[in-house]
PDB file of C-alpha atoms in Angstrom:
ATOM      1  CA  UNK P 313      -4.439  26.492  88.635  1.00  0.00           C
ATOM      2  CA  UNK P 314      -3.069  29.693  87.079  1.00  0.00           C
ATOM      3  CA  UNK P 315      -4.210  33.401  86.660  1.00  0.00           C
ATOM      4  CA  UNK P 316      -6.293  32.281  83.378  1.00  0.00           C
ATOM      5  CA  UNK P 317      -8.582  29.513  85.313  1.00  0.00           C
ATOM      6  CA  UNK P 318     -11.418  30.683  87.331  1.00  0.00           C
ATOM      7  CA  UNK P 319     -13.400  27.691  89.210  1.00  0.00           C
ATOM      8  CA  UNK P 320     -16.742  28.455  91.004  1.00  0.00           C
ATOM      9  CA  UNK P 321     -18.019  26.011  93.378  1.00  0.00           C
ATOM     10  CA  UNK P 322     -16.782  22.224  93.745  1.00  0.00           C
ATOM     11  CA  UNK P 323     -15.875  21.393  90.523  1.00  0.00           C
ATOM     12  CA  UNK P 324     -14.261  18.216  89.220  1.00  0.00           C
ATOM     13  CA  UNK P 325     -10.637  18.189  90.281  1.00  0.00           C
ATOM     14  CA  UNK P 326      -9.732  15.890  87.204  1.00  0.00           C
ATOM     15  CA  UNK P 327     -11.314  17.985  84.685  1.00  0.00           C
ATOM     16  CA  UNK P 328      -9.843  21.173  86.341  1.00  0.00           C
ATOM     17  CA  UNK P 329      -6.630  19.604  85.850  1.00  0.00           C
ATOM     18  CA  UNK P 330      -7.546  18.905  82.072  1.00  0.00           C
ATOM     19  CA  UNK P 331      -8.578  22.618  81.649  1.00  0.00           C
ATOM     20  CA  UNK P 332      -5.382  23.863  83.209  1.00  0.00           C
ATOM     21  CA  UNK P 333      -3.319  21.858  80.767  1.00  0.00           C
ATOM     22  CA  UNK P 334      -5.412  23.116  77.533  1.00  0.00           C
ATOM     23  CA  UNK P 335      -4.183  26.522  78.815  1.00  0.00           C
ATOM     24  CA  UNK P 336      -0.650  25.525  79.339  1.00  0.00           C
ATOM     25  CA  UNK P 337      -0.731  23.874  75.987  1.00  0.00           C
ATOM     26  CA  UNK P 338      -2.220  27.339  74.275  1.00  0.00           C
ATOM     27  CA  UNK P 339      -5.442  25.461  73.079  1.00  0.00           C
ATOM     28  CA  UNK P 340      -7.335  27.745  74.979  1.00  0.00           C
ATOM     29  CA  UNK P 341      -6.423  31.034  76.366  1.00  0.00           C
ATOM     30  CA  UNK P 342      -8.359  31.111  79.540  1.00  0.00           C
ATOM     31  CA  UNK P 343     -11.466  29.254  81.126  1.00  0.00           C
ATOM     32  CA  UNK P 344     -14.155  29.842  83.742  1.00  0.00           C
ATOM     33  CA  UNK P 345     -15.320  26.313  85.335  1.00  0.00           C
ATOM     34  CA  UNK P 346     -18.320  26.396  87.472  1.00  0.00           C
ATOM     35  CA  UNK P 347     -20.104  23.399  89.352  1.00  0.00           C
ATOM     36  CA  UNK P 348     -23.681  24.498  87.755  1.00  0.00           C
ATOM     37  CA  UNK P 349     -24.759  27.227  85.666  1.00  0.00           C
ATOM     38  CA  UNK P 350     -27.945  28.182  84.039  1.00  0.00           C
ATOM     39  CA  UNK P 351     -26.286  28.502  80.459  1.00  0.00           C
ATOM     40  CA  UNK P 352     -22.550  28.766  79.687  1.00  0.00           C
ATOM     41  CA  UNK P 353     -23.714  30.562  76.321  1.00  0.00           C
ATOM     42  CA  UNK P 354     -25.517  33.157  78.305  1.00  0.00           C
ATOM     43  CA  UNK P 355     -22.369  33.408  80.552  1.00  0.00           C
ATOM     44  CA  UNK P 356     -20.179  33.858  77.941  1.00  0.00           C
ATOM     45  CA  UNK P 357     -22.455  36.677  76.510  1.00  0.00           C
ATOM     46  CA  UNK P 358     -22.848  38.314  79.679  1.00  0.00           C
ATOM     47  CA  UNK P 359     -19.012  38.347  80.216  1.00  0.00           C
ATOM     48  CA  UNK P 360     -18.524  39.927  76.601  1.00  0.00           C
ATOM     49  CA  UNK P 361     -21.015  42.611  77.197  1.00  0.00           C
ATOM     50  CA  UNK P 362     -19.814  43.532  80.590  1.00  0.00           C
ATOM     51  CA  UNK P 363     -16.912  46.017  79.527  1.00  0.00           C
ATOM     52  CA  UNK P 364     -15.803  46.704  83.337  1.00  0.00           C
ATOM     53  CA  UNK P 365     -14.405  43.122  83.734  1.00  0.00           C
ATOM     54  CA  UNK P 366     -10.566  42.895  82.854  1.00  0.00           C
ATOM     55  CA  UNK P 367     -10.380  40.707  79.320  1.00  0.00           C
ATOM     56  CA  UNK P 368      -8.817  37.251  79.487  1.00  0.00           C
ATOM     57  CA  UNK P 369      -7.257  36.140  76.675  1.00  0.00           C
ATOM     58  CA  UNK P 370      -9.288  34.269  73.974  1.00  0.00           C
ATOM     59  CA  UNK P 371     -10.291  31.595  72.961  1.00  0.00           C
ATOM     60  CA  UNK P 372     -12.147  31.573  76.546  1.00  0.00           C
ATOM     61  CA  UNK P 373     -13.708  28.219  77.815  1.00  0.00           C
ATOM     62  CA  UNK P 374     -16.990  28.471  79.709  1.00  0.00           C
ATOM     63  CA  UNK P 375     -17.392  24.864  81.053  1.00  0.00           C
ATOM     64  CA  UNK P 376     -19.875  23.425  83.841  1.00  0.00           C
ATOM     65  CA  UNK P 377     -20.609  20.164  85.358  1.00  0.00           C
ATOM     66  CA  UNK P 378     -24.604  20.958  85.199  1.00  0.00           C
ATOM     67  CA  UNK P 379     -26.356  23.345  82.998  1.00  0.00           C
ATOM     68  CA  UNK P 380     -30.211  23.806  83.938  1.00  0.00           C
ATOM     69  CA  UNK P 381     -31.412  26.198  81.073  1.00  0.00           C
ATOM     70  CA  UNK P 382     -29.144  25.727  78.296  1.00  0.00           C
ATOM     71  CA  UNK P 383     -29.792  27.632  74.832  1.00  0.00           C
ATOM     72  CA  UNK P 384     -29.617  25.732  71.550  1.00  0.00           C
ATOM     73  CA  UNK P 385     -30.212  26.487  68.014  1.00  0.00           C
ATOM     74  CA  UNK P 386     -33.546  27.977  67.069  1.00  0.00           C
ATOM     75  CA  UNK P 387     -34.505  28.823  70.724  1.00  0.00           C
ATOM     76  CA  UNK P 388     -34.493  25.189  71.773  1.00  0.00           C
ATOM     77  CA  UNK P 389     -33.713  25.142  75.568  1.00  0.00           C
ATOM     78  CA  UNK P 390     -32.555  22.005  77.372  1.00  0.00           C
ATOM     79  CA  UNK P 391     -30.969  20.770  80.662  1.00  0.00           C
ATOM     80  CA  UNK P 392     -27.602  18.533  80.584  1.00  0.00           C
ATOM     81  CA  UNK P 393     -26.815  15.641  82.733  1.00  0.00           C
ATOM     82  CA  UNK P 394     -24.026  15.589  85.032  1.00  0.00           C
ATOM     83  CA  UNK P 395     -21.940  13.391  82.665  1.00  0.00           C
ATOM     84  CA  UNK P 396     -22.326  15.612  79.772  1.00  0.00           C
ATOM     85  CA  UNK P 397     -19.593  17.860  77.952  1.00  0.00           C
ATOM     86  CA  UNK P 398     -21.253  21.152  78.399  1.00  0.00           C
ATOM     87  CA  UNK P 399     -19.401  24.363  77.271  1.00  0.00           C
ATOM     88  CA  UNK P 400     -19.300  27.523  75.307  1.00  0.00           C
ATOM     89  CA  UNK P 401     -16.063  28.867  73.647  1.00  0.00           C
ATOM     90  CA  UNK P 402     -15.653  32.498  72.724  1.00  0.00           C
ATOM     91  CA  UNK P 403     -13.202  33.436  70.029  1.00  0.00           C
ATOM     92  CA  UNK P 404     -12.461  36.563  67.905  1.00  0.00           C
ATOM     93  CA  UNK P 405     -13.395  36.462  64.654  1.00  0.00           C
ATOM     94  CA  UNK P 406     -12.404  38.853  61.626  1.00  0.00           C
ATOM     95  CA  UNK P 407     -16.015  39.298  60.364  1.00  0.00           C
ATOM     96  CA  UNK P 408     -15.139  40.602  56.971  1.00  0.00           C
ATOM     97  CA  UNK P 409     -12.987  37.246  56.192  1.00  0.00           C
ATOM     98  CA  UNK P 410     -15.368  34.700  57.527  1.00  0.00           C
ATOM     99  CA  UNK P 411     -18.999  33.539  57.558  1.00  0.00           C
ATOM    100  CA  UNK P 412     -19.746  33.001  61.295  1.00  0.00           C
ATOM    101  CA  UNK P 413     -23.005  30.862  61.112  1.00  0.00           C
ATOM    102  CA  UNK P 414     -21.607  27.290  60.557  1.00  0.00           C
ATOM    103  CA  UNK P 415     -18.842  27.751  63.484  1.00  0.00           C
ATOM    104  CA  UNK P 416     -21.360  26.050  66.029  1.00  0.00           C
ATOM    105  CA  UNK P 417     -22.297  23.560  63.716  1.00  0.00           C
ATOM    106  CA  UNK P 418     -18.625  22.720  62.770  1.00  0.00           C
ATOM    107  CA  UNK P 419     -17.454  22.877  66.470  1.00  0.00           C
ATOM    108  CA  UNK P 420     -20.062  20.007  67.398  1.00  0.00           C
ATOM    109  CA  UNK P 421     -19.034  17.708  64.653  1.00  0.00           C
ATOM    110  CA  UNK P 422     -15.366  18.250  65.618  1.00  0.00           C
ATOM    111  CA  UNK P 423     -16.160  17.358  69.225  1.00  0.00           C
ATOM    112  CA  UNK P 424     -18.301  14.444  68.112  1.00  0.00           C
ATOM    113  CA  UNK P 425     -15.320  13.276  65.959  1.00  0.00           C
ATOM    114  CA  UNK P 426     -12.559  13.732  68.660  1.00  0.00           C
ATOM    115  CA  UNK P 427     -14.776  11.880  71.088  1.00  0.00           C
ATOM    116  CA  UNK P 428     -15.556   8.875  68.673  1.00  0.00           C
ATOM    117  CA  UNK P 429     -11.719   8.914  67.740  1.00  0.00           C
TER     118      UNK P 429
END
């Protein structure tokens, strides 16, 4: 599906095509799509901390069909259902220009509005 999409396990073919189109359209720079993972947030953080891996273009989407140990705000843990939209997006920030604290809330609101649209 292209050099910037990595699929792990038997992922949903339709969603794989959607992610590929997001990369082609320039909405995201790269993606990792897994059938199952403990936490997309933990996966993204581990990848950022592993300086031995070749870097992929940002923003980078970490997406899964099933998340078993998700991490939420204030240390909350949760599991996703198979029909849930479970992902983490990694992007670069200019920390001197932007306050990053509200980014996760803003992303959640934007996703909810897009799904409601």
